[in-house]
Short mmCIF file of C-alpha atoms in Angstrom, two decimals:
data_model
loop_
_atom_site.label_atom_id
_atom_site.label_comp_id
_atom_site.label_asym_id
_atom_site.label_seq_id
_atom_site.Cartn_x
_atom_site.Cartn_y
_atom_site.Cartn_z
CA MET Z 6 -40.95 -2.00 -19.28
CA GLY Z 7 -42.09 0.89 -17.10
CA ASP Z 8 -39.14 0.86 -14.71
CA GLY Z 9 -37.45 3.98 -16.11
CA VAL Z 10 -34.20 2.14 -16.80
CA ARG Z 11 -34.81 1.26 -20.44
CA GLY Z 12 -33.99 3.54 -23.33
CA GLU Z 13 -35.76 6.86 -23.62
CA SER Z 14 -37.82 5.80 -26.62
CA GLY Z 15 -39.55 3.03 -24.63
CA ASP Z 16 -37.97 0.17 -26.55
CA ASP Z 17 -36.12 -2.69 -24.91
CA GLY Z 18 -32.74 -1.36 -26.00
CA PRO Z 19 -29.87 -0.58 -23.64
CA PRO Z 20 -30.53 2.04 -20.94
CA SER Z 21 -29.45 5.58 -21.64
CA ARG Z 22 -26.55 7.16 -19.80
CA ALA Z 23 -28.88 9.46 -17.83
CA ALA Z 24 -31.06 6.53 -16.74
CA ARG Z 25 -28.03 4.59 -15.49
CA ARG Z 26 -26.74 7.62 -13.57
CA GLU Z 27 -30.09 8.16 -11.87
CA GLY Z 28 -30.15 4.57 -10.65
CA VAL Z 29 -26.81 4.95 -8.85
CA ASP Z 30 -27.66 7.81 -6.50
CA LEU Z 31 -30.71 6.46 -4.72
CA PRO Z 32 -31.90 8.64 -1.81
CA GLU Z 33 -32.07 5.69 0.59
CA ASP Z 34 -28.36 5.03 0.04
CA GLN Z 35 -27.29 8.57 0.96
CA GLY Z 36 -27.31 7.96 4.74
CA CYS Z 37 -24.88 5.06 4.61
CA LEU Z 38 -22.75 6.80 2.00
CA ARG Z 39 -22.51 9.90 4.19
CA TRP Z 40 -21.14 7.75 7.01
CA VAL Z 41 -18.71 5.95 4.72
CA LEU Z 42 -17.35 9.24 3.36
CA GLY Z 43 -17.76 11.37 6.48
CA VAL Z 44 -15.88 9.18 8.96
CA PRO Z 45 -12.51 9.20 7.12
CA LEU Z 46 -12.89 12.90 6.41
CA GLY Z 47 -13.71 13.49 10.07
CA LEU Z 48 -10.57 11.57 11.08
CA VAL Z 49 -8.48 13.78 8.80
CA TYR Z 50 -10.04 16.86 10.41
CA LEU Z 51 -9.43 15.38 13.86
CA ALA Z 52 -5.73 14.97 13.04
CA ALA Z 53 -5.55 18.58 11.84
CA ALA Z 54 -7.35 19.79 14.97
CA TYR Z 55 -4.92 17.85 17.15
CA CYS Z 56 -1.91 19.43 15.41
CA CYS Z 57 -3.53 22.86 15.79
CA ARG Z 58 -4.17 22.24 19.47
CA ILE Z 59 -0.55 21.21 20.05
CA ALA Z 60 0.69 24.31 18.22
CA LEU Z 61 -1.65 26.57 20.21
CA LEU Z 62 -0.78 25.09 23.61
CA MET Z 63 3.01 25.29 23.19
CA ARG Z 64 4.58 28.38 24.69
CA PRO Z 65 8.24 29.39 24.35
CA ASP Z 66 10.08 29.82 27.66
CA GLY Z 67 11.66 33.07 26.62
CA PRO Z 68 12.68 35.22 23.68
CA HIS Z 69 15.62 32.93 22.86
CA ASP Z 70 13.76 29.59 22.93
CA ASP Z 71 14.25 28.77 19.26
CA HIS Z 72 13.65 25.03 19.65
CA THR Z 73 10.11 25.51 20.92
CA ARG Z 74 9.41 28.07 18.23
CA ALA Z 75 10.58 25.59 15.58
CA ASP Z 76 8.33 22.92 17.12
CA ILE Z 77 5.37 25.31 17.07
CA GLU Z 78 6.00 26.11 13.41
CA ALA Z 79 6.35 22.40 12.57
CA CYS Z 80 3.03 21.57 14.27
CA ALA Z 81 1.34 24.49 12.53
CA VAL Z 82 2.72 23.46 9.14
CA ALA Z 83 1.59 19.87 9.77
CA ALA Z 84 -1.90 21.13 10.67
CA LEU Z 85 -1.94 23.28 7.54
CA CYS Z 86 -0.93 20.34 5.33
CA VAL Z 87 -3.50 17.99 6.87
CA SER Z 88 -6.17 20.70 6.53
CA LEU Z 89 -5.26 21.09 2.87
CA LEU Z 90 -5.53 17.32 2.43
CA GLY Z 91 -9.01 17.40 4.01
CA LEU Z 92 -10.04 20.28 1.76
CA LEU Z 93 -8.81 18.46 -1.34
CA LEU Z 94 -10.68 15.33 -0.27
CA SER Z 95 -13.90 17.27 0.26
CA LEU Z 96 -13.56 18.76 -3.24
CA LEU Z 97 -13.75 15.34 -4.88
CA PRO Z 98 -17.00 14.91 -6.84
CA VAL Z 99 -18.28 12.05 -4.70
CA TYR Z 100 -17.88 14.18 -1.56
CA ARG Z 101 -19.43 17.27 -3.17
CA ARG Z 102 -22.50 15.28 -4.21
CA THR Z 103 -22.98 13.53 -0.89
CA LEU Z 104 -21.86 15.82 1.94
CA SER Z 105 -23.13 19.28 2.75
CA ARG Z 106 -21.12 22.45 2.25
CA TRP Z 107 -20.20 22.94 5.92
CA TRP Z 108 -17.50 20.31 5.42
CA TYR Z 109 -15.51 23.00 3.55
CA LEU Z 110 -15.56 25.27 6.60
CA VAL Z 111 -13.65 22.92 8.91
CA PRO Z 112 -10.38 22.67 6.93
CA LEU Z 113 -10.48 26.37 6.07
CA ALA Z 114 -10.87 27.35 9.73
CA LEU Z 115 -8.18 24.92 10.92
CA GLY Z 116 -5.83 26.01 8.14
CA LEU Z 117 -6.35 29.67 9.02
CA VAL Z 118 -5.65 29.03 12.71
CA ALA Z 119 -2.54 27.02 11.84
CA TYR Z 120 -1.29 29.70 9.46
CA VAL Z 121 -1.74 32.48 12.00
CA ARG Z 122 -0.03 30.39 14.70
CA ALA Z 123 2.91 29.67 12.40
CA LEU Z 124 3.32 33.40 11.78
CA THR Z 125 3.11 34.33 15.45
CA ALA Z 126 5.35 31.57 16.83
#
């Protein structure tokens, strides 16, 4: 009756679309949902950071060390692809509603580092 889920006119008809949507995103559920969404996204970012670290730590032995340069570029491209995957995941509506905006910064920073390293390999 006064639970806010019934129709807008106060009758016992079916709940309106807005009332059903409000019941889904309860504030007490946000903490658990942040963990459920944040941990996989964090693992994707961790994989991108690992690829970036490998690409940054590799050094060619000389000016003619093409194999190491190819490995550096491959690691940088892998980091760039994984960063793009993380960015695309964080753009999904469920992530945008639940997680804060700083989650966009991580894949952009890792992607920029990977791109610069691929160019300077």
